[in-house]
Coordinates of C-alpha atoms in Angstrom, one line a residue:
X6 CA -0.8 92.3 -50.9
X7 CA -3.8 91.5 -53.3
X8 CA -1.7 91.6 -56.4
X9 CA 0.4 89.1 -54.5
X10 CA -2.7 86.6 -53.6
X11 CA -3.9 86.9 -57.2
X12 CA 0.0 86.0 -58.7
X13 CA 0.4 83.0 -56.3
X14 CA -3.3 81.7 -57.4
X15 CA -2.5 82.8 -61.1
X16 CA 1.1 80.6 -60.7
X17 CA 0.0 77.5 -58.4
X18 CA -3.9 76.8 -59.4
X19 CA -3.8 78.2 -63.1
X20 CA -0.3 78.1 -64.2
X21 CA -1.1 77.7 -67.7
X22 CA -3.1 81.6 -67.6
X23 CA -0.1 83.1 -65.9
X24 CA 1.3 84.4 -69.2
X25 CA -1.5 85.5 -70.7
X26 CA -2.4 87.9 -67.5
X27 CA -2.5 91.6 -67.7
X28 CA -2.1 93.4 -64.7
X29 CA -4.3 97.0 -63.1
X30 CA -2.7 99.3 -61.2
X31 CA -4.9 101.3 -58.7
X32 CA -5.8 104.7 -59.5
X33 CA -6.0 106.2 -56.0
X34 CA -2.3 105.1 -55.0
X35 CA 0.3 107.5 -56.8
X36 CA 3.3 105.9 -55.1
X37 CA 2.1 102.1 -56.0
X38 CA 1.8 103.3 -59.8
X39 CA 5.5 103.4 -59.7
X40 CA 6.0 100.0 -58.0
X41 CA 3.6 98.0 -59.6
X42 CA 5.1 97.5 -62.8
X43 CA 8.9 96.5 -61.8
X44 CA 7.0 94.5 -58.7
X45 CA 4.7 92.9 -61.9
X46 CA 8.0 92.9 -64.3
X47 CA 9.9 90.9 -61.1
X48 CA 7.2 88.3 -60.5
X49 CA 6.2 87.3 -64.3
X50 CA 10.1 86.8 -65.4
X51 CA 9.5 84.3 -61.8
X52 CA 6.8 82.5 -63.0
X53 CA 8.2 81.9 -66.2
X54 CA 11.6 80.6 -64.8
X55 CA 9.2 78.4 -62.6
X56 CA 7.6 76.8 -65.6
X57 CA 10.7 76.7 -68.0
X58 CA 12.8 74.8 -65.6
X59 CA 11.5 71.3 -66.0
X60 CA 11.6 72.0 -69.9
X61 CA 15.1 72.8 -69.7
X62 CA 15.9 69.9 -67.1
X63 CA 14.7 67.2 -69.7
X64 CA 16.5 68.6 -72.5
X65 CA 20.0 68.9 -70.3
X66 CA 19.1 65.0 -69.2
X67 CA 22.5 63.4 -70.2
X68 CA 22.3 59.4 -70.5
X69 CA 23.2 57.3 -67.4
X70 CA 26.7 56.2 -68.0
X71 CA 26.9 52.3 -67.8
X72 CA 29.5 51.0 -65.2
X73 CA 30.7 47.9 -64.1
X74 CA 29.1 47.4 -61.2
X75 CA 25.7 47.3 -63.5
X76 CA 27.1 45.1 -66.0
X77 CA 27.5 42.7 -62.9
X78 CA 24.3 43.1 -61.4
X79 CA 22.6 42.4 -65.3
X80 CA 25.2 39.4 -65.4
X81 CA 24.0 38.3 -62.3
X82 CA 20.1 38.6 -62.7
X83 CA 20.7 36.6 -66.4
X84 CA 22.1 33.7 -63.8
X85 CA 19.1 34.0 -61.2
X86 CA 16.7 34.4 -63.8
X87 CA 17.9 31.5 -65.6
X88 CA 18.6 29.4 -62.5
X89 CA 15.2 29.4 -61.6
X90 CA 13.5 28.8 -64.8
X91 CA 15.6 25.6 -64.8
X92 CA 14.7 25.2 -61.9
X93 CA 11.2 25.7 -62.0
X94 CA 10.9 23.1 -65.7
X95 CA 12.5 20.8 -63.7
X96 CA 9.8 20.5 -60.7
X97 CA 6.6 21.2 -61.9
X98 CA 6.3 20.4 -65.9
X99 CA 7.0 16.7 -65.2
X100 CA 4.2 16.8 -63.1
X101 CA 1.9 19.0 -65.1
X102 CA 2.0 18.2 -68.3
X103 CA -0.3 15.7 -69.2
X104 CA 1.9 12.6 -71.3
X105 CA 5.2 13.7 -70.4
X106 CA 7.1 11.0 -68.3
X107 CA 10.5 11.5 -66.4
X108 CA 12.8 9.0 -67.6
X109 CA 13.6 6.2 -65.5
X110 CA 17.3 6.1 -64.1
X111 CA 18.8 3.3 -65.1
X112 CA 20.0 2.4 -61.5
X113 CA 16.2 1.9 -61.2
X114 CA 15.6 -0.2 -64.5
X115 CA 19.0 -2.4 -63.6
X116 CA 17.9 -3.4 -60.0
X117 CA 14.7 -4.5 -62.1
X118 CA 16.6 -6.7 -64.3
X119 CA 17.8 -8.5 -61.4
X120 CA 21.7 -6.9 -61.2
X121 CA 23.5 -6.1 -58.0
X122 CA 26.5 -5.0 -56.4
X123 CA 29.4 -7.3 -57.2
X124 CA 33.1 -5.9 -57.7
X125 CA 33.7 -2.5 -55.1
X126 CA 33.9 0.2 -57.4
X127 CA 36.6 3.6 -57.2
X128 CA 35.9 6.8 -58.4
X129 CA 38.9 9.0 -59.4
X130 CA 38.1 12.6 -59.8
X131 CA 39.7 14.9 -62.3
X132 CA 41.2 18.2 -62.3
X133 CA 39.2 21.1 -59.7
X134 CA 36.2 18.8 -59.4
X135 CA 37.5 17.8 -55.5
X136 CA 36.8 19.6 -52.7
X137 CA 39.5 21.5 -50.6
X138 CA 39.3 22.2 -47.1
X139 CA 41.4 24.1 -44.7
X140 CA 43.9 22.9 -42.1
X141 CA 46.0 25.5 -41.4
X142 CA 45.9 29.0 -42.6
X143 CA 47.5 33.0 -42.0
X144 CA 45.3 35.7 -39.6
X145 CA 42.9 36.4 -42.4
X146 CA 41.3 32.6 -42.5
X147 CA 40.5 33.4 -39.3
X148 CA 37.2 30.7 -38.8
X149 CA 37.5 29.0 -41.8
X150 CA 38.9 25.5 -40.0
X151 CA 38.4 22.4 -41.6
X152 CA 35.9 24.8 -44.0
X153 CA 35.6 24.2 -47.9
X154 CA 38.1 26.5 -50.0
X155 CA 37.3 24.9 -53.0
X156 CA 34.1 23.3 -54.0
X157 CA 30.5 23.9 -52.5
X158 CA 29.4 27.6 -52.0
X159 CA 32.4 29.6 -52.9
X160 CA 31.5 32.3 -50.4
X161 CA 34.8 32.9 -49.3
X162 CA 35.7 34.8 -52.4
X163 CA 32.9 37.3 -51.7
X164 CA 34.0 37.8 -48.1
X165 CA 37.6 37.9 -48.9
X166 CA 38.9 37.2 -52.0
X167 CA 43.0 37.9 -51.9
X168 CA 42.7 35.7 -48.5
X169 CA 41.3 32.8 -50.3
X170 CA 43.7 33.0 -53.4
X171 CA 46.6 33.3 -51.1
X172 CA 45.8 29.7 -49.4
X173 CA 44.8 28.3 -53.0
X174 CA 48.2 28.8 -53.9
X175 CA 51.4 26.9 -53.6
X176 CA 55.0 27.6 -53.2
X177 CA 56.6 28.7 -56.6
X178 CA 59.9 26.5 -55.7
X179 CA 58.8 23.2 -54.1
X180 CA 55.2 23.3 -55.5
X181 CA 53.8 22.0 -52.2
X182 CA 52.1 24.0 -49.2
X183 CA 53.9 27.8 -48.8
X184 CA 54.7 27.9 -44.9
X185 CA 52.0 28.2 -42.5
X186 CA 49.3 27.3 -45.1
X187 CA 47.8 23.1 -44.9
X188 CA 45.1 23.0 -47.5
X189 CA 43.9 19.6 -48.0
X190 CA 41.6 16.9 -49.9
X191 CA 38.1 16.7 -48.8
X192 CA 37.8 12.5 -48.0
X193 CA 35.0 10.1 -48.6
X194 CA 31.8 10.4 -51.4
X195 CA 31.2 14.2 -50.2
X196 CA 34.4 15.1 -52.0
X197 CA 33.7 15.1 -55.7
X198 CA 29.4 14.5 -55.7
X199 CA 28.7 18.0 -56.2
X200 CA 31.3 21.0 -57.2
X201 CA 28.7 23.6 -55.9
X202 CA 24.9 23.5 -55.0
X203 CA 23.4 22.3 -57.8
X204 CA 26.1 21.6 -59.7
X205 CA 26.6 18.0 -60.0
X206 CA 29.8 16.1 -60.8
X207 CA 29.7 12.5 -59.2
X208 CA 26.0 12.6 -57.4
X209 CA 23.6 10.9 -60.1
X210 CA 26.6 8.1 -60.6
X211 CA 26.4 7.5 -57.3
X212 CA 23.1 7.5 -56.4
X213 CA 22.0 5.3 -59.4
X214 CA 25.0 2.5 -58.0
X215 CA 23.2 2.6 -54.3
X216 CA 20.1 1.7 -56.3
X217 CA 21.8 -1.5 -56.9
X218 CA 23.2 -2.1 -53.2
X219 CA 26.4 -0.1 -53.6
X220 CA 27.3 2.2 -50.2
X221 CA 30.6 3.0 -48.5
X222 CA 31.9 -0.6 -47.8
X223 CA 31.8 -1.3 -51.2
X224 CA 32.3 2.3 -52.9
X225 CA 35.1 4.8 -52.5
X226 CA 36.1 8.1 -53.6
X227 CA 40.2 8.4 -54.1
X228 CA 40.3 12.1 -53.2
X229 CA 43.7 13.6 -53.7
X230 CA 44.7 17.2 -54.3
X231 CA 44.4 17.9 -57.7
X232 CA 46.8 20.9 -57.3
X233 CA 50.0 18.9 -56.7
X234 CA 52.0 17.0 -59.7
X235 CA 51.2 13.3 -59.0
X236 CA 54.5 12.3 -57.1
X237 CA 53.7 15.0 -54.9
X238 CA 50.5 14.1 -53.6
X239 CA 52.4 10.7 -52.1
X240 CA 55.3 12.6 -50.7
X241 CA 53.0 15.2 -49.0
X242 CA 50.1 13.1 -48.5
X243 CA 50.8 9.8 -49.2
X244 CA 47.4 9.6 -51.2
X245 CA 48.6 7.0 -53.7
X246 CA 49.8 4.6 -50.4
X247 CA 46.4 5.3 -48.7
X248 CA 44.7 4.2 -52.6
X249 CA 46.7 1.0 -52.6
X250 CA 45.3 0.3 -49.1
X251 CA 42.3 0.5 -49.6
X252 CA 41.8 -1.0 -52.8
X253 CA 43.4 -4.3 -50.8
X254 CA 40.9 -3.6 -48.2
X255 CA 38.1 -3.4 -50.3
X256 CA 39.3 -6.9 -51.8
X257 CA 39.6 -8.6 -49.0
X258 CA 36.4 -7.4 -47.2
X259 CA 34.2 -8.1 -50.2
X260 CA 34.9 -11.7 -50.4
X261 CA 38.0 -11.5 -52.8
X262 CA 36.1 -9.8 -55.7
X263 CA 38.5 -7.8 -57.9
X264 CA 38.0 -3.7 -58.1
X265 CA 36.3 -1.7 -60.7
X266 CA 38.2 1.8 -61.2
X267 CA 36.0 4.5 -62.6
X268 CA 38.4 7.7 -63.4
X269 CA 37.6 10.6 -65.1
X270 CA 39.4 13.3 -67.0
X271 CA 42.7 14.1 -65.5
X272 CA 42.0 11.5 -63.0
X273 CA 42.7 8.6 -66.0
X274 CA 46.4 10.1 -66.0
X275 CA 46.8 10.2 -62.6
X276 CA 45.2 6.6 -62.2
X277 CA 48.3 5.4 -64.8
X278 CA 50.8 7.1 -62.9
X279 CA 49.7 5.1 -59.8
X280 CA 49.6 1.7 -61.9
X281 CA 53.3 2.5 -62.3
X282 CA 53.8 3.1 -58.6
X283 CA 51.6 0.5 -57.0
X284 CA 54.3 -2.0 -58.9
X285 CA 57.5 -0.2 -58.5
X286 CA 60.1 -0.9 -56.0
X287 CA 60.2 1.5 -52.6
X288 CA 60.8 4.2 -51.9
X289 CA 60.0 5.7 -55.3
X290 CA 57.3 3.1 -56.0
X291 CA 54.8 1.6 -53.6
X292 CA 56.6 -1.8 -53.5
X293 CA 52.9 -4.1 -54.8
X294 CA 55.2 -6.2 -57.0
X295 CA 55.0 -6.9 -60.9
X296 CA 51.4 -8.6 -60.7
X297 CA 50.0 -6.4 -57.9
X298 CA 47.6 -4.6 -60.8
X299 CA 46.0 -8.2 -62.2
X300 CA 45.7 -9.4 -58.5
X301 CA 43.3 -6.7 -57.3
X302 CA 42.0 -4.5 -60.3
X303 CA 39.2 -6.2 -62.3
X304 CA 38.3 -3.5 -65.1
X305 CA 39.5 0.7 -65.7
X306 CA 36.7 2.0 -67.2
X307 CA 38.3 5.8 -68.3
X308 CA 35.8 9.0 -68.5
X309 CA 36.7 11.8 -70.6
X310 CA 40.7 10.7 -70.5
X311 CA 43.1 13.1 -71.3
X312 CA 46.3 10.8 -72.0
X313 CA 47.3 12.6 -74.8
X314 CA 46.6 16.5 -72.7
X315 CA 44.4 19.0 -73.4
X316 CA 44.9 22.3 -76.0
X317 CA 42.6 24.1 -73.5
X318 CA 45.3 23.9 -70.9
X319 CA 47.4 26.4 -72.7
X320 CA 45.3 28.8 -73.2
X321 CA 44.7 28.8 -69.2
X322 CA 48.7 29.1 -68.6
X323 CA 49.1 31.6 -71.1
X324 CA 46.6 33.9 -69.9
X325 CA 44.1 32.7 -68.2
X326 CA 41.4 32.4 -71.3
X327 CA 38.7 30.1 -72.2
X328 CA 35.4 29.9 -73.7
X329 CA 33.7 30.3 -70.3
X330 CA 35.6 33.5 -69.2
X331 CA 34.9 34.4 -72.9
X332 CA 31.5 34.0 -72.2
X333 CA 31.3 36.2 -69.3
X334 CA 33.3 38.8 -70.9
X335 CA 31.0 38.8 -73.6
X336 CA 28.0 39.2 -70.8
X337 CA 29.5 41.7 -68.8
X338 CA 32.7 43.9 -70.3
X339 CA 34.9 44.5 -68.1
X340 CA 33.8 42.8 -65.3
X341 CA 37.0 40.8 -65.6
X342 CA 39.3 43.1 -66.8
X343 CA 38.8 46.2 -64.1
X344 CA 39.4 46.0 -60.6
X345 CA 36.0 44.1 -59.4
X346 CA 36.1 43.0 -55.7
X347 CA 39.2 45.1 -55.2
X348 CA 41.8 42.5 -57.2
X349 CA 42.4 42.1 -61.2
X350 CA 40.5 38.9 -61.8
X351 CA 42.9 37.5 -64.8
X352 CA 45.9 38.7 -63.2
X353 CA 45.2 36.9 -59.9
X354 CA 44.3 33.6 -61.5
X355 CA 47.3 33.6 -63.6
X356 CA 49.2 33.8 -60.6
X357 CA 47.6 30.8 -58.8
X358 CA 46.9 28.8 -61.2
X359 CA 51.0 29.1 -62.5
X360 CA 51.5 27.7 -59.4
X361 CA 49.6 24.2 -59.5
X362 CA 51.9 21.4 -61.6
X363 CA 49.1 19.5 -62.3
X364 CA 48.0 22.0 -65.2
X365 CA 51.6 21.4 -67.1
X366 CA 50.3 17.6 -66.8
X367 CA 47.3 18.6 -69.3
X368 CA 49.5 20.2 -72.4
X369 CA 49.4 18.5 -75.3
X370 CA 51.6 15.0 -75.4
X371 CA 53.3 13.9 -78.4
X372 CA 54.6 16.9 -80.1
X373 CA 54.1 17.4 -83.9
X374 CA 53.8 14.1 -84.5
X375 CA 50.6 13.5 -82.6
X376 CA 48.9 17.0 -82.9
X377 CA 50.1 18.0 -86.3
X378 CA 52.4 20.6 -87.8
X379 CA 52.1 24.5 -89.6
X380 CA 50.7 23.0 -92.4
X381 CA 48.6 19.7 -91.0
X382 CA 47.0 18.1 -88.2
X383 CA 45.4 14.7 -87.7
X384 CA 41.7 15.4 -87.8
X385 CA 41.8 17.8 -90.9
X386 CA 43.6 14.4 -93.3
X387 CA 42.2 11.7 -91.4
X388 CA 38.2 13.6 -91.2
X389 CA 37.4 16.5 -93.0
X390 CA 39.5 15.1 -96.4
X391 CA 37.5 11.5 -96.2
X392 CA 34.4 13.9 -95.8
X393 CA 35.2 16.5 -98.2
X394 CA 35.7 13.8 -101.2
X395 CA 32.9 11.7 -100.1
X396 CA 30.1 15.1 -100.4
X397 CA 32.1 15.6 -103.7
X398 CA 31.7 12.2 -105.1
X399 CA 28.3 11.6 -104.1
X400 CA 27.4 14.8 -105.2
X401 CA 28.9 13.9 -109.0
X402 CA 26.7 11.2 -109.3
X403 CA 23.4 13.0 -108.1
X404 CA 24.0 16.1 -109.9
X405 CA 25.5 15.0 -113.3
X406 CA 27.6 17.9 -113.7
X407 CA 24.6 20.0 -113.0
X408 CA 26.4 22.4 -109.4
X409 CA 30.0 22.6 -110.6
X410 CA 30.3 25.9 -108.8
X411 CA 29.1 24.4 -105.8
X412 CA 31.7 21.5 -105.8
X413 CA 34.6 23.9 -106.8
X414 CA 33.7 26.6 -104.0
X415 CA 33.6 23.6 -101.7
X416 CA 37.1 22.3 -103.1
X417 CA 39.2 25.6 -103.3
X418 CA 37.7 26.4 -99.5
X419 CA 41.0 26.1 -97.5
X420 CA 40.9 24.3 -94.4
X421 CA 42.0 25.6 -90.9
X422 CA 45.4 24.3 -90.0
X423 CA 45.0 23.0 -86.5
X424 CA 48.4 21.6 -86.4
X425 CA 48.8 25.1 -84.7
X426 CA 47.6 24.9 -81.2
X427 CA 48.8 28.6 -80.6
X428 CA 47.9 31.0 -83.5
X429 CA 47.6 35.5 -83.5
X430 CA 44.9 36.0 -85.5
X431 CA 42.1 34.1 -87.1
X432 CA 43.1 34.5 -90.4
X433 CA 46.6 32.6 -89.5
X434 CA 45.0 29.6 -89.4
X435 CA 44.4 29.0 -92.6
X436 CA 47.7 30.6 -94.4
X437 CA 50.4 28.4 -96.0
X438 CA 53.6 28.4 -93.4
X439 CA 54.8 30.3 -96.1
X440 CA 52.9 33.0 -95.5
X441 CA 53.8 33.1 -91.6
X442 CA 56.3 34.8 -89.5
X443 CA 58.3 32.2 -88.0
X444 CA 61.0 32.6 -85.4
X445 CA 63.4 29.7 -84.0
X446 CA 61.7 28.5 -80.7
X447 CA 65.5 28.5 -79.2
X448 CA 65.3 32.1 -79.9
X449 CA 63.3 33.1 -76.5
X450 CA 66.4 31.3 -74.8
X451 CA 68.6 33.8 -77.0
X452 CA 66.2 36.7 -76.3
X453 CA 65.7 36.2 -72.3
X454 CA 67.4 39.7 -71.5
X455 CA 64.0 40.8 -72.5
X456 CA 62.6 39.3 -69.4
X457 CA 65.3 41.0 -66.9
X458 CA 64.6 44.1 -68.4
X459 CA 64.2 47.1 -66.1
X460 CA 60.4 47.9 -66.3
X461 CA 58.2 49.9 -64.7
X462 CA 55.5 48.4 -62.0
X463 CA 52.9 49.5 -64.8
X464 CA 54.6 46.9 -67.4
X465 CA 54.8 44.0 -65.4
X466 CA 51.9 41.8 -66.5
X467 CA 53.4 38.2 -64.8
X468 CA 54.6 37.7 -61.5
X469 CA 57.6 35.5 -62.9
X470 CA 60.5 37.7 -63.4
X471 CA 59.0 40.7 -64.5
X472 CA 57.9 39.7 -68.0
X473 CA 57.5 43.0 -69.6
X474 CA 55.4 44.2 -72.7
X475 CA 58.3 44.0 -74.7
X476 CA 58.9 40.6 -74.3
X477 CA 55.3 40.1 -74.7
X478 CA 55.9 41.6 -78.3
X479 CA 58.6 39.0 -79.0
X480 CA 56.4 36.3 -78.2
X481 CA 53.2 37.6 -80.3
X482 CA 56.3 38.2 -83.4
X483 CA 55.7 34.8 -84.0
X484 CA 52.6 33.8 -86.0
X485 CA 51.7 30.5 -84.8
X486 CA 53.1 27.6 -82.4
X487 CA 52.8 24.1 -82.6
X488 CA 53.1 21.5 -80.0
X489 CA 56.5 21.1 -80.5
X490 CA 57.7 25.1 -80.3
X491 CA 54.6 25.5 -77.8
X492 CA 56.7 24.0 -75.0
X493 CA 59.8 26.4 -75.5
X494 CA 56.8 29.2 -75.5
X495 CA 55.8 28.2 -72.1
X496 CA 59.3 28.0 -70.8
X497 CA 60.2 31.7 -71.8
X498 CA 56.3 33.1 -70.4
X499 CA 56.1 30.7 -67.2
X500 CA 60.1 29.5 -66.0
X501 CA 59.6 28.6 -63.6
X502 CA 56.5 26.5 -63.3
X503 CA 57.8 24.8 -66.5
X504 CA 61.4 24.1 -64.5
X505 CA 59.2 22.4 -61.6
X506 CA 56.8 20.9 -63.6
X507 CA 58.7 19.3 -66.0
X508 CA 60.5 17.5 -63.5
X509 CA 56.9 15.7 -62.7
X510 CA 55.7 15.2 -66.4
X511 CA 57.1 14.4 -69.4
X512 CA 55.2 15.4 -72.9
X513 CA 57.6 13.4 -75.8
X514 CA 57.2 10.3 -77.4
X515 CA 59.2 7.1 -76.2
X516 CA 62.1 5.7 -78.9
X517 CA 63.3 3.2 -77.1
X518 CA 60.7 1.7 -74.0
X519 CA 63.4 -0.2 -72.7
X520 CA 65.5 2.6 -72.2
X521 CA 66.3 2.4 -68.2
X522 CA 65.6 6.4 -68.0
X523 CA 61.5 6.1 -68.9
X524 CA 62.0 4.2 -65.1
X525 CA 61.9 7.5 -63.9
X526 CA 58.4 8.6 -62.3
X527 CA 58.2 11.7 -64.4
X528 CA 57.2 9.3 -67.8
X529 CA 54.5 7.4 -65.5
X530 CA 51.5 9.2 -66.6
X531 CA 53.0 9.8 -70.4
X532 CA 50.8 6.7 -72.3
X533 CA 53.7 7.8 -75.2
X534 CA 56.7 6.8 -73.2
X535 CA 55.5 3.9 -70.6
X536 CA 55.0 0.5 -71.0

């Protein structure tokens, strides 16, 4: 028992002396001769697996594996942490720092200048800057009446995600509501002033035009839902009859003083298409009468139009890219890509967003004539050549001859060929069309067996008709696409939102104006094929 007491001393209090300890064995105790050496053998080969095993436990330490779920949390404490820096430069410096002054809004300097509210003033949102709020929805909305899908917190797609992408979507074949879903246009100023907290869209416009006597007799916010092609939002909501309305109220009531329209972004396109209605006969048109437009609307002041469409918008139909989902995947791998929140992120927004017409009213209008060909485009003859030979020529006369290499580096550098709004690989850009694989764009109508080709549920990457990896490989066998070809492209990937669509919008450029078929409502918001 005493050799015992010493060893559990020796191993607890002094644990460093435990191997250097050598070990009596009485002399009067025959019988505990024999024991004391295995009993010493047994307890030393003890303490020394005592004090090895943290040794061995930090060399066997294997790196934490990163997951996704980490990658979120960092992506989300960049956000907060940046968030509230902002936040906090914002508040306090102004008022700390000795000398700095906050700039005065201009609603405040023009109120001082002695100008007030004259003409009522509209405000026409663009594309997913207007709130959506629910009207009618399936078991899993359940508590979500008359509560904001789209716009403000976005807390819905934490709590339920699938449920809120289900009642953002539309019916493939009508492009209106799917049955037993009403999702509708947030009204008044509330609908487009902020796109979430913090986040402002409309606010400081507003606020600097009360500063001058403007409120809601005299202001209004033509809310529609940005979803729907621009026909549609009359036949579902009749937004463009409740727009003529009031813009004749606000006339009347404000002593006959003409209104200022204030659009912005896809909101300019839209505004054209309902210049073009407001004047048309019923029950296509809204019956106002040729000289219904000079009657009541003073000034169009457009913000950010997109008459001639956007290239971004093909890169979301395509697949759902763009530089702020670039961003994030850059922040966070993977985050996107895996099965977060229990759904494929892309995937699902592919699939909604396929299902709103007003994106097809956002491609590029005007074909190769407008946004250029393989081998040129508009900005790179009309900019970067009048800048190129102007650095070259006033770097002749500075230099006398003195940085030829320069000049010729600068000369032989070829210039990216943006004529090609679709290009795989970098290096495409800037080859000679020579150099390219080119297929005939009529060749995906040729090819379409590709599409109704039995695949596996593994393969199927688009939920219109199965478009397998195959296909996908047909597509990417041609180099580059220009606005021209990029159309057939976007038949062949997305049918049937390009057969609904393009029964809303047209994207060509007008021959003839007085051709009876540009009539048709489909050419109203085309700048290239309307009068």
């Amino acid at each position: 028992m005493a050799s015992i007491l010493r060893f559990r001393k020796l191993c607890f209090l002094e644990p460093v002396k435990c191997s250097t300890v050598s070990f009596e064995k009485p002399k009067n105790d025959e019988k505990q001769s024999f024991e004391q050496p295995q009993k010493q053998e047994s307890l030393v080969s003890a303490i020394e697996r005592v004090i090895e095993k943290p040794k061995s436990k930090k060399i066997k330490k294997q790196p934490k594996e990163w997951r996704c779920v980490d990658s979120c949390c960092w992506l989300i404490g960049y956000l907060c942490t940046t968030w509230w820096l902002l936040l906090f430069l914002c508040n306090f410096l102004p008022a700390n720092l000795p000398g700095l002054k906050v700039p005065e809004a201009p609603g405040v300097r023009l109120k001082r200048d002695g100008l007030t509210a004259l003409h009522p003033v509209v405000l026409v949102p663009g594309i997913v800057t207007g709130g959506l709020e629910l009207w009618e929805g399936r078991p899993c909305s359940e508590g979500l009446f008359r509560k904001r899908l789209w716009g403000g917190s976005f807390t819905e797609i934490f709590k339920r995600p699938l449920c809120w992408l289900e009642h953002l979507s539309l019916d493939n074949e009508t492009g209106l509501d799917p049955p037993g879903i009403r999702v509708r246009a947030v009204p008044g100023l509330v609908a487009a002033d902020y796109f979430a907290p913090g986040y402002f869209v409309w606010a400081v416009l507003i606020e600097n035009l009360a500063k001058i006597g403007y409120e809601q007799k005299n202001m209004y916010m033509a809310a529609y839902d940005w979803r729907l092609s621009f026909q549609n939002t009359e036949i579902r909501d009749q937004a463009l009859s409740r727009l003529k309305s009031k813009i004749e109220l606000m006339y009347v009531t404000n002593g006959y003083k003409k209104v200022v329209v204030v659009p912005h972004s896809m909101g300019v396109i839209y505004f054209l298409h309902f210049l073009k209605w407001v004047e048309a006969p019923p029950p296509v048109g809204g019956g106002g009468g040729p000289g219904w437009c000079a009657k009541h609307i003073k000034a169009i002041m457009n913000i950010g139009p997109a008459f001639l469409g956007v290239p971004k918008a093909v890169a979301n139909i395509l697949s759902a890219e763009g530089k702020d989902v670039a961003f994030i995947r850059a922040m966070a791998p993977g985050l996107l890509d895996s099965e977060t929140f229990g759904f494929q992120t892309l995937q699902h927004v592919m699939r909604v967003s396929r299902t709103w017409d007003s994106v097809v009213s956002l491609v590029p209008r005007g074909g190769e004539t407008i946004w250029g060909d393989l081998n040129r485009s508009p900005e790179v003859e009309n900019i970067c050549c009048t800048s190129k030979a102007r650095y070259l020529q006033s770097s002749s006369k500075e230099s006398n001859g003195n940085n030829t290499d320069a000049r010729r580096s600068f000369h032989v550098k070829e210039l990216p060929k943006y004529g090609r709004i679709v290009s795989f690989g970098k290096e495409t850009l800037e080859l000679h069309s020579s150099h390219l694989s080119i297929i005939d764009s009529k060749e995906f109508v040729r090819k379409s067996a590709f599409r109704n080709s039995n695949t596996s549920c593994g393969e199927i990457l688009s939920e219109y008709d199965e478009m397998s990896r195959k296909s996908i490989k047909k597509v990417a066998e041609n180099d580059a696409y220009t606005a021209k070809t990029l159309l057939d492209l976007l038949r062949f990937v997305a049918p049937k939102m390009m057969k609904r669509a393009e029964a809303h919008f047209s994207h060509g450029i007008a021959e003839d104006l007085d051709d009876p078929k540009y009539s048709h409502y489909k050419y109203w918001s085309n700048p290239l094929e309307t009068k």
